PDB file of C-alpha atoms and ligand atoms in Angstrom:
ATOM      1  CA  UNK A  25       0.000   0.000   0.000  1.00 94.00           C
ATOM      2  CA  UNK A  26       1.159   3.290  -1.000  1.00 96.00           C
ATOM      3  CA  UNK A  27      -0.265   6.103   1.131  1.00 97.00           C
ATOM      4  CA  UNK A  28       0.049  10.134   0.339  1.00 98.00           C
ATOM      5  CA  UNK A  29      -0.419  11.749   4.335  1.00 98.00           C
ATOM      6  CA  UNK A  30      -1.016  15.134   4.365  1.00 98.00           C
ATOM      7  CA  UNK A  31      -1.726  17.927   6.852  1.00 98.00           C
ATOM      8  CA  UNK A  32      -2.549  21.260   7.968  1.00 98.00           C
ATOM      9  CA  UNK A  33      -4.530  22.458   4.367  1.00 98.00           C
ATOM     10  CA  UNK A  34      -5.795  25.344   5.997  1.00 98.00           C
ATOM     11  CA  UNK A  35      -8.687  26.418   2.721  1.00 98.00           C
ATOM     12  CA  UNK A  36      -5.413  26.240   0.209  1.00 98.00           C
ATOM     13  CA  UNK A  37      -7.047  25.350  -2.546  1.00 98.00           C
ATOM     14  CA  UNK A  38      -4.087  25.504  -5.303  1.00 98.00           C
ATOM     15  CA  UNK A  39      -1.088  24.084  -2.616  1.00 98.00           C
ATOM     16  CA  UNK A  40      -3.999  21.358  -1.955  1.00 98.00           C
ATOM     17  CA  UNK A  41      -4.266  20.312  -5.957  1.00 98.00           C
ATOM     18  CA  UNK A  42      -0.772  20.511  -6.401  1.00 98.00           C
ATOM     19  CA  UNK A  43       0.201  17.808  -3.553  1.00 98.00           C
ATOM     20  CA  UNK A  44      -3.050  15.922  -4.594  1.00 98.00           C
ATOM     21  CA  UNK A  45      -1.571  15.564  -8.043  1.00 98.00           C
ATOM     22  CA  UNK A  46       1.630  14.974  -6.995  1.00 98.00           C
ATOM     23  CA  UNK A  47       0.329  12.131  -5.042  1.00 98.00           C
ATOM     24  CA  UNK A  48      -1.120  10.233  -8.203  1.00 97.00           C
ATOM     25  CA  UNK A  49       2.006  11.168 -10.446  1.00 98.00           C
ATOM     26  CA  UNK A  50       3.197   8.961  -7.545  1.00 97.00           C
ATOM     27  CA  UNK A  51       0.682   6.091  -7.435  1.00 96.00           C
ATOM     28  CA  UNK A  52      -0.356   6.409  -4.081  1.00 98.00           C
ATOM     29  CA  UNK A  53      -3.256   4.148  -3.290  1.00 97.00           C
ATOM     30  CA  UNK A  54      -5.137   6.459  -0.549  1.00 97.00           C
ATOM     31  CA  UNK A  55      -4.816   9.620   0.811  1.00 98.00           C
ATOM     32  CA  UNK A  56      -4.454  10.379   4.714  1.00 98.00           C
ATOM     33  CA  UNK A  57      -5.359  13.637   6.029  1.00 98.00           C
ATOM     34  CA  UNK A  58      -4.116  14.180   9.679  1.00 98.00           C
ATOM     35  CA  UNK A  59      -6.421  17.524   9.995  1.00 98.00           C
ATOM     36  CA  UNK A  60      -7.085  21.412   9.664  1.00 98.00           C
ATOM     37  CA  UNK A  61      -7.943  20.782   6.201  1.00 98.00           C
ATOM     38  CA  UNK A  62      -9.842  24.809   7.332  1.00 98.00           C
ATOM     39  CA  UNK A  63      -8.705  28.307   8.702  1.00 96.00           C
ATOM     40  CA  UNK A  64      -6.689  30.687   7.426  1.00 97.00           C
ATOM     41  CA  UNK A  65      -7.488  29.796   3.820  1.00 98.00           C
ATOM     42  CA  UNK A  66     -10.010  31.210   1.129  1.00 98.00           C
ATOM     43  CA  UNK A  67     -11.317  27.867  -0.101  1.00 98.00           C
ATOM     44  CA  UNK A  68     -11.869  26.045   3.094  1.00 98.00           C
ATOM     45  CA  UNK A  69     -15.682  24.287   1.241  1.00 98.00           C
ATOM     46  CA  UNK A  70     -13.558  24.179  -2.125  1.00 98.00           C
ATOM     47  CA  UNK A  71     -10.851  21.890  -0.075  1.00 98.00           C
ATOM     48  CA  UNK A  72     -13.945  19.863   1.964  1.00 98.00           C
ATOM     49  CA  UNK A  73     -15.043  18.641  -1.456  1.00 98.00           C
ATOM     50  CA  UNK A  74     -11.852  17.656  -3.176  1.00 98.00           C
ATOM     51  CA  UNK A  75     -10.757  15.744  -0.234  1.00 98.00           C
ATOM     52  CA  UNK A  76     -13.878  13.850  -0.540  1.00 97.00           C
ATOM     53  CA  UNK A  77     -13.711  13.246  -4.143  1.00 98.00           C
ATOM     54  CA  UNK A  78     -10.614  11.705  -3.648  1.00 98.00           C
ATOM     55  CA  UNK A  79     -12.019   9.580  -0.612  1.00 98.00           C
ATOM     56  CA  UNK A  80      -9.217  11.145   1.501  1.00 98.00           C
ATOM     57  CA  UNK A  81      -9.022   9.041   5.482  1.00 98.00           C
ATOM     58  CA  UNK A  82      -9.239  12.923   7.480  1.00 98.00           C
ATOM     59  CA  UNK A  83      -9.078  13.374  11.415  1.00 98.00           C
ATOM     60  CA  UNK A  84      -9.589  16.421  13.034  1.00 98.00           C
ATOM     61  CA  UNK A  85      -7.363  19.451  13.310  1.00 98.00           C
ATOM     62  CA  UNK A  86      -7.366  21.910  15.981  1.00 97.00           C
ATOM     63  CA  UNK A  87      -9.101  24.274  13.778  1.00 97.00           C
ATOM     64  CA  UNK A  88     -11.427  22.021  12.346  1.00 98.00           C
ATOM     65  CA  UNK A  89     -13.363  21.688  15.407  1.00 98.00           C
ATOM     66  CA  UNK A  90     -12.847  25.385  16.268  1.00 97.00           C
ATOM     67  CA  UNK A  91     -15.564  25.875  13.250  1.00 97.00           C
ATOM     68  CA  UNK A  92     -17.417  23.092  14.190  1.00 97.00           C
ATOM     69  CA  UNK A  93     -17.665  24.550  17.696  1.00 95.00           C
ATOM     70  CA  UNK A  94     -16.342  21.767  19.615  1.00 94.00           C
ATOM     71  CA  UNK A  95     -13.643  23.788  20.681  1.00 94.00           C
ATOM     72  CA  UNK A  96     -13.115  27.210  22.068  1.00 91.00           C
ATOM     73  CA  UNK A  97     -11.039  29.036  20.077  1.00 86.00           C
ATOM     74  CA  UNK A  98     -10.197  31.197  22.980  1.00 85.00           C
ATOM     75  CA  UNK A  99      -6.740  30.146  22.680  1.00 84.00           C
ATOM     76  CA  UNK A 100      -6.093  30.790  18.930  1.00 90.00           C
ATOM     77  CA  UNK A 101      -4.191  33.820  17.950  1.00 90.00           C
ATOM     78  CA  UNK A 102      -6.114  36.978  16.736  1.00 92.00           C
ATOM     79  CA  UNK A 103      -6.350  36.388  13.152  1.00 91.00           C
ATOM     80  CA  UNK A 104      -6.653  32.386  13.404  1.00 92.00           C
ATOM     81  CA  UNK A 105     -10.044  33.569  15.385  1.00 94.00           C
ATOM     82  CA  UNK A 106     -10.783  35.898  12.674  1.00 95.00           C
ATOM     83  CA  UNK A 107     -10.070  33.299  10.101  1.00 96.00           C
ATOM     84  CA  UNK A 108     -12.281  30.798  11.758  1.00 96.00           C
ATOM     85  CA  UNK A 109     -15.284  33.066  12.349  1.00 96.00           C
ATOM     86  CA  UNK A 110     -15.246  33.673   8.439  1.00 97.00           C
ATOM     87  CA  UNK A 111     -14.814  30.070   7.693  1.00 98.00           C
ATOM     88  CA  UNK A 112     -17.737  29.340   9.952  1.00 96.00           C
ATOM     89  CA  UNK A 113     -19.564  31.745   7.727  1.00 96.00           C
ATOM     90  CA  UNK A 114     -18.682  30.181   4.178  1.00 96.00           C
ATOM     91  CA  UNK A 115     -19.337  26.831   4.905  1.00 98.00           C
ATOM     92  CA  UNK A 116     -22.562  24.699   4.608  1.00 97.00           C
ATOM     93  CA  UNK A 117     -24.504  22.733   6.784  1.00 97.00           C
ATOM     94  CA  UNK A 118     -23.007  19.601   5.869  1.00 97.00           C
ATOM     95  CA  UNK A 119     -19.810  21.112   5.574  1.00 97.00           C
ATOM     96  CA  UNK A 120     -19.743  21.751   9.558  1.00 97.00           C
ATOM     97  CA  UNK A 121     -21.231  18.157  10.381  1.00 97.00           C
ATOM     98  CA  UNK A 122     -18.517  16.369   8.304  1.00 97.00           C
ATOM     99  CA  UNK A 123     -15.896  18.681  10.236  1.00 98.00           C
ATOM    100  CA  UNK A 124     -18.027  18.201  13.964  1.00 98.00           C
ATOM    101  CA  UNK A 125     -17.913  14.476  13.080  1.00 98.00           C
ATOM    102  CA  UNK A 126     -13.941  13.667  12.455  1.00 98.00           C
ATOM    103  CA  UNK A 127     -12.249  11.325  14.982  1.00 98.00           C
ATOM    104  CA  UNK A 128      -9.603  12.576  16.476  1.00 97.00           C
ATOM    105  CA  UNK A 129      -7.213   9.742  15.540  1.00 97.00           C
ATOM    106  CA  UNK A 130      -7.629   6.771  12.897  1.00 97.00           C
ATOM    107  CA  UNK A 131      -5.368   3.757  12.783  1.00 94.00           C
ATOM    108  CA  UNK A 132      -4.541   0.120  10.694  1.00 89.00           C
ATOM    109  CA  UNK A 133      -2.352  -2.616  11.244  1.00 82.00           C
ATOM    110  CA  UNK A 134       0.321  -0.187   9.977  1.00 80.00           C
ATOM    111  CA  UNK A 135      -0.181   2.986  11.124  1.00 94.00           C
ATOM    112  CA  UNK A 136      -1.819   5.163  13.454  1.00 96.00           C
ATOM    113  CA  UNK A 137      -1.742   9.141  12.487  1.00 97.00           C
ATOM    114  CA  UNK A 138      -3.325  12.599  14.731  1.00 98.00           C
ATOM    115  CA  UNK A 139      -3.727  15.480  14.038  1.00 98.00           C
ATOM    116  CA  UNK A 140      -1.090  16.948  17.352  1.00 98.00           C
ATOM    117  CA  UNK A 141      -0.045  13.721  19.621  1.00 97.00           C
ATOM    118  CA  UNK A 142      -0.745  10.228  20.737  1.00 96.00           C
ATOM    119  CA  UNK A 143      -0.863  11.135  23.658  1.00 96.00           C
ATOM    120  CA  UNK A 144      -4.029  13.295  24.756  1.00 95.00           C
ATOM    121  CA  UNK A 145      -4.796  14.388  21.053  1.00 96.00           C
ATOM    122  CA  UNK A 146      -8.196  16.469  22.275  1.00 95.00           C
ATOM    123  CA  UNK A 147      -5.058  18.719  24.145  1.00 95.00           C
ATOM    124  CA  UNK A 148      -4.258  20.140  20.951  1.00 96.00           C
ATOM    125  CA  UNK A 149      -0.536  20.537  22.671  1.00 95.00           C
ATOM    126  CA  UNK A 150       2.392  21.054  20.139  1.00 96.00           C
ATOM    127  CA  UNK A 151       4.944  18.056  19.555  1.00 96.00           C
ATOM    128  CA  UNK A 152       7.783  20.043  18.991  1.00 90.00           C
ATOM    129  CA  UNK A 153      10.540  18.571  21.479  1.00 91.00           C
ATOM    130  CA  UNK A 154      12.086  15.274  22.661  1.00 91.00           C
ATOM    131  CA  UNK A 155      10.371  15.288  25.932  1.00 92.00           C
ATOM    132  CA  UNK A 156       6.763  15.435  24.372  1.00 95.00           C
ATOM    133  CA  UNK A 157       7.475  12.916  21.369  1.00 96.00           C
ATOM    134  CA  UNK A 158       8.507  10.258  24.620  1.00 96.00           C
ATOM    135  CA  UNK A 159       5.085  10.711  26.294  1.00 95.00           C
ATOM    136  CA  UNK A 160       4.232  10.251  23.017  1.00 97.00           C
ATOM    137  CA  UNK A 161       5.877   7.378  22.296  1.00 97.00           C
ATOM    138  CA  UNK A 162       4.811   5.838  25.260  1.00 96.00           C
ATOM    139  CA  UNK A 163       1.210   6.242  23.983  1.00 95.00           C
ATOM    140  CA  UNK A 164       1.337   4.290  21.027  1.00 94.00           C
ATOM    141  CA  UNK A 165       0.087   0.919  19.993  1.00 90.00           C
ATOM    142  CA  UNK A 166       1.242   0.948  16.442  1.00 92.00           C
ATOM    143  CA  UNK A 167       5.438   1.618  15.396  1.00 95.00           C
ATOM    144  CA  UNK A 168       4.333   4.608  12.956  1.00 98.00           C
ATOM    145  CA  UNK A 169       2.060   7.564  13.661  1.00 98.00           C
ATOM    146  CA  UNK A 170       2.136  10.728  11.075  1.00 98.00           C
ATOM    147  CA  UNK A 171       1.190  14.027  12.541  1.00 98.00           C
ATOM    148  CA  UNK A 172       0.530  17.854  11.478  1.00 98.00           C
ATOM    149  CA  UNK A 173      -0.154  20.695  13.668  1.00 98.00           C
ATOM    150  CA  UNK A 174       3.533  22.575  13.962  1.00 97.00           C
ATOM    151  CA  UNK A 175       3.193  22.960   9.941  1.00 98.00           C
ATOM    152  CA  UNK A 176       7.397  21.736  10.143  1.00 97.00           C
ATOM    153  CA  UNK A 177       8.086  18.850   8.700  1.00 97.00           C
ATOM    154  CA  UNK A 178      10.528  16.186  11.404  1.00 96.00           C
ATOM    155  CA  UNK A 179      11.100  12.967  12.330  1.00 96.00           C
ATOM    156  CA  UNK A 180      11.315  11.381  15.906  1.00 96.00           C
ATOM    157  CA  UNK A 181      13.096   7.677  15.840  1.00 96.00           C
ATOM    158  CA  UNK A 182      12.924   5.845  19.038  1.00 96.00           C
ATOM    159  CA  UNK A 183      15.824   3.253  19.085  1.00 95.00           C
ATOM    160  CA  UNK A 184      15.500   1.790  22.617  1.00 92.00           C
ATOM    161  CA  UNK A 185      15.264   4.525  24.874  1.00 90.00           C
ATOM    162  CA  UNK A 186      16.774   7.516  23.357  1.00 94.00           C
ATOM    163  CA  UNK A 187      14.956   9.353  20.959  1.00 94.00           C
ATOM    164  CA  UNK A 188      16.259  10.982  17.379  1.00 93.00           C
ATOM    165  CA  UNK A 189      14.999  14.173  15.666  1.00 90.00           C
ATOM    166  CA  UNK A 190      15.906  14.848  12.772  1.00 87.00           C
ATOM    167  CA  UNK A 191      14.547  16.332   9.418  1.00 81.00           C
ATOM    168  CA  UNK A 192      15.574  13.248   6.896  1.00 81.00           C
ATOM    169  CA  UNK A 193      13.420  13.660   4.001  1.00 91.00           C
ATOM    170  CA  UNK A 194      13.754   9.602   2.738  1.00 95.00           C
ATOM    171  CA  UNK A 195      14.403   6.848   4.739  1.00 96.00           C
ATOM    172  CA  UNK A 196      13.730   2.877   5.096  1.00 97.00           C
ATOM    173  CA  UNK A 197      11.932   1.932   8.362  1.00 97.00           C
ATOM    174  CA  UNK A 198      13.854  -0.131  10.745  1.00 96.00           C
ATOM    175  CA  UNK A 199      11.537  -2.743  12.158  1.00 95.00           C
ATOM    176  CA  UNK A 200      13.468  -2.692  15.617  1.00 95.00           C
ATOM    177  CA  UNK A 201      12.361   1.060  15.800  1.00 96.00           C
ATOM    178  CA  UNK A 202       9.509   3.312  16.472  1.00 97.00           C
ATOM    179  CA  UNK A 203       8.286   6.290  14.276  1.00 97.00           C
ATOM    180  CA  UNK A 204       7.030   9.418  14.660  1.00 97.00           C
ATOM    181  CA  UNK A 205       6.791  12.005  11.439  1.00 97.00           C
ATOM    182  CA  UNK A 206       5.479  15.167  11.286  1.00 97.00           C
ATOM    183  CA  UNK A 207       4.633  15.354   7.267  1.00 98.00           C
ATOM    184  CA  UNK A 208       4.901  19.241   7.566  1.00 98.00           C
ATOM    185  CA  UNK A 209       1.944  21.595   6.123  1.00 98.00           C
ATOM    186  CA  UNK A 210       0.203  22.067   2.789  1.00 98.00           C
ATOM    187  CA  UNK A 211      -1.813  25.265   2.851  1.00 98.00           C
ATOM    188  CA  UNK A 212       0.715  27.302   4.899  1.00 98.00           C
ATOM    189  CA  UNK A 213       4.640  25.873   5.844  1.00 98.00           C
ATOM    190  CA  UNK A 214       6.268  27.611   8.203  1.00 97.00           C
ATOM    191  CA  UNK A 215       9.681  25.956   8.293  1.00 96.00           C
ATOM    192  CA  UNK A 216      10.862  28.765   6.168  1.00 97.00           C
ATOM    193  CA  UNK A 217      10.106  26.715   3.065  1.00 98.00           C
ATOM    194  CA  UNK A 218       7.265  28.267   1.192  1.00 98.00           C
ATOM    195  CA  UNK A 219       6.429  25.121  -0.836  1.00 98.00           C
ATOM    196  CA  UNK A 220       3.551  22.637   0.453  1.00 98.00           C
ATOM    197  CA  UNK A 221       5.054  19.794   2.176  1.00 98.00           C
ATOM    198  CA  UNK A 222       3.452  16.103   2.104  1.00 98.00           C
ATOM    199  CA  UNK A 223       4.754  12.646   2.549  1.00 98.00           C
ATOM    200  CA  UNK A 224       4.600   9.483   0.699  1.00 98.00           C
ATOM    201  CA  UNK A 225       5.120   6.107   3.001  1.00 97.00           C
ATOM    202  CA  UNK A 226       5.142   2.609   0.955  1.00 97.00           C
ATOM    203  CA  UNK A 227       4.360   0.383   3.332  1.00 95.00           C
ATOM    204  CA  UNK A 228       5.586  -2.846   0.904  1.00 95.00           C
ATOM    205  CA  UNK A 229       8.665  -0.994   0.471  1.00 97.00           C
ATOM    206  CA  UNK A 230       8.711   0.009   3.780  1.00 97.00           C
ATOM    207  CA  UNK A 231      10.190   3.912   2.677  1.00 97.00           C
ATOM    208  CA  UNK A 232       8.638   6.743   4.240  1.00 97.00           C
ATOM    209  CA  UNK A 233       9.658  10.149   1.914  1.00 97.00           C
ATOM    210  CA  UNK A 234       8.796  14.062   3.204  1.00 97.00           C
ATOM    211  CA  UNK A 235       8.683  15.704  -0.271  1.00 97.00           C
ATOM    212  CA  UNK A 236       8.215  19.577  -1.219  1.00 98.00           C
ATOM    213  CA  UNK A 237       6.484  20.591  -4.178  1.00 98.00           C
ATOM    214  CA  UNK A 238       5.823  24.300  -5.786  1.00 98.00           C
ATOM    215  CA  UNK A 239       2.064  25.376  -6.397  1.00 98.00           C
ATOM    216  CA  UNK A 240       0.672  28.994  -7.121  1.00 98.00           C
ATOM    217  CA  UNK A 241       1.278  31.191  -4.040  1.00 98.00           C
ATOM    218  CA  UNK A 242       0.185  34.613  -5.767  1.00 98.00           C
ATOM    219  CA  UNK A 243      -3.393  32.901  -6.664  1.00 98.00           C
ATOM    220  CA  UNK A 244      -3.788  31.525  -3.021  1.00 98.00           C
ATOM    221  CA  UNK A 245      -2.331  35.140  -1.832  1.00 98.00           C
ATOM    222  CA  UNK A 246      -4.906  37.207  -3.960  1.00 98.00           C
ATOM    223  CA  UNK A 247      -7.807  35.117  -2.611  1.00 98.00           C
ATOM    224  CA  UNK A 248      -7.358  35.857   0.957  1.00 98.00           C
ATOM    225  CA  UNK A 249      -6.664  39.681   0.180  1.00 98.00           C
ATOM    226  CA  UNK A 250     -10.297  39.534  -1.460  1.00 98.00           C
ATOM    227  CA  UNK A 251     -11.939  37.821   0.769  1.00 97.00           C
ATOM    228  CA  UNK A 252     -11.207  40.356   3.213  1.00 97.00           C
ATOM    229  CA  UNK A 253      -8.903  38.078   5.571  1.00 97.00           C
ATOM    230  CA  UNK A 254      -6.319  39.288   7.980  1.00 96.00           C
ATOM    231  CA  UNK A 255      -3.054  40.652   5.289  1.00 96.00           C
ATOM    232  CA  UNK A 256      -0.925  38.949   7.161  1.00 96.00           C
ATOM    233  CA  UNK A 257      -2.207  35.005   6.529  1.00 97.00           C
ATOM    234  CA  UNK A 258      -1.307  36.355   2.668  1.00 97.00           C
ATOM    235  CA  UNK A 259       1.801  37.496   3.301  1.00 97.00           C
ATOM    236  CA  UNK A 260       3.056  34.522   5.119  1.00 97.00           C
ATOM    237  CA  UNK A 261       2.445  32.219   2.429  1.00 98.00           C
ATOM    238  CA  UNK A 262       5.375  33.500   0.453  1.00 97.00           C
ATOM    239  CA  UNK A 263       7.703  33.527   3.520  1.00 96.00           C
ATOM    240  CA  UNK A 264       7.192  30.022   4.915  1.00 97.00           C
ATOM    241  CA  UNK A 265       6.209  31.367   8.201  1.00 94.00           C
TER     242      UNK A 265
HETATM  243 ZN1   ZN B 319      -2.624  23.856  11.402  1.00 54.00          ZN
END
């Protein structure tokens, strides 16, 4: 099986058809979405509906329930409440159920991906350090889980007890070690690498790849300006940040 994981779309329509096409130049067999496929973005139904044409495997993103209202966005920064207030506002009925009704994590034999952790995913909490990816080590079943939510793109490789980080963009899994990759954002990077980030894991092969790929910035740029969304979501897009 040959799986294209992506996260954090955020309404980017074009980054979103870029990595989707990507994805079949590279015969992937099924997409994974590990969440905020809305917020911050001028497409976020446009997005919705291409993820379900493709039959796209989504769990929820911190931002996904924001809109939904299953979670208080009291903790999101200014514009990211902005953002989801309008998002709220574009989206249909169904729209909001299919975002209220995502899991929080999905997982196979092979794999087990989140939108933020393992370990207490309704926390939302970032997994951006050593001592966070060991509690969540420690809470998984499966030897691979694919995240989002930092929009940076890393590894964490548990060999024993110590644990790795790194940003290797290709590797073959070791089947005496555990995994834990963050496949980086679509819709807006902010590792200071402006291109939409996805991964492709072959689970015959057994080769998990973090790939980059180019997609029109300027048309995803314009859109936000005219939908009357905070300047700076626009801006950022071309910076990586
Ligand atoms: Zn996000």
């Amino acid at each position: 099986m040959r799986y294209g994981i992506i996260s954090d779309i955020h309404g980017n329509l074009e980054a979103l058809q870029a990595v989707l096409q990507a994805c079949r130049k590279q015969s992937v067999d099924g997409i994974l979405c590990a969440g905020d496929i809305v917020g911050y973005g001028a497409n976020p139904s446009e997005c919705l509906a291409v993820l379900k044409e493709v039959e796209a495997i989504c769990v929820a993103g911190n931002h996904d329930w924001a809109v939904a209202a299953k979670l208080n966005a009291i903790y999101f920064p200014s514009d990211g409440k902005e953002a989801i207030n309008w998002t709220r506002g574009k989206l249909s009925f169904e729209d909001i159920m299919l975002l209220s009704d995502l899991n929080l994590s999905c997982r196979n034999d092979d794999l087990v991906f989140v939108h933020s952790s393992p370990n207490q995913p309704e926390v939302f909490a970032y997994l951006a350090d050593d001592q966070k990816a060991k509690m969540a080590f420690d809470a998984m079943e499966q030897s691979i889980c694919f995240i989002g939510h930092t929009h940076v793109p890393q590894v964490y490789t548990k060999r024993g007890k110590s644990i790795i980080n790194t940003n290797t963009f290709e590797f073959e899994v070791n089947p005496d070690y555990e995994y834990i990759i963050n496949v980086g954002s679509v819709g807006q990077p902010r590792d200071g690498n402006p291109m939409a980030s996805y991964c492709i894991y072959d689970s015959d092969a057994q080769m998990i790849e973090l790939k980059r790929i180019q997609y029109d910035i300027q048309s995803a740029q314009r859109k936000i300006i005219e939908a009357g969304l905070p300047e700076f979501l626009s801006q950022r897009l071309s910076l990586g940040r």
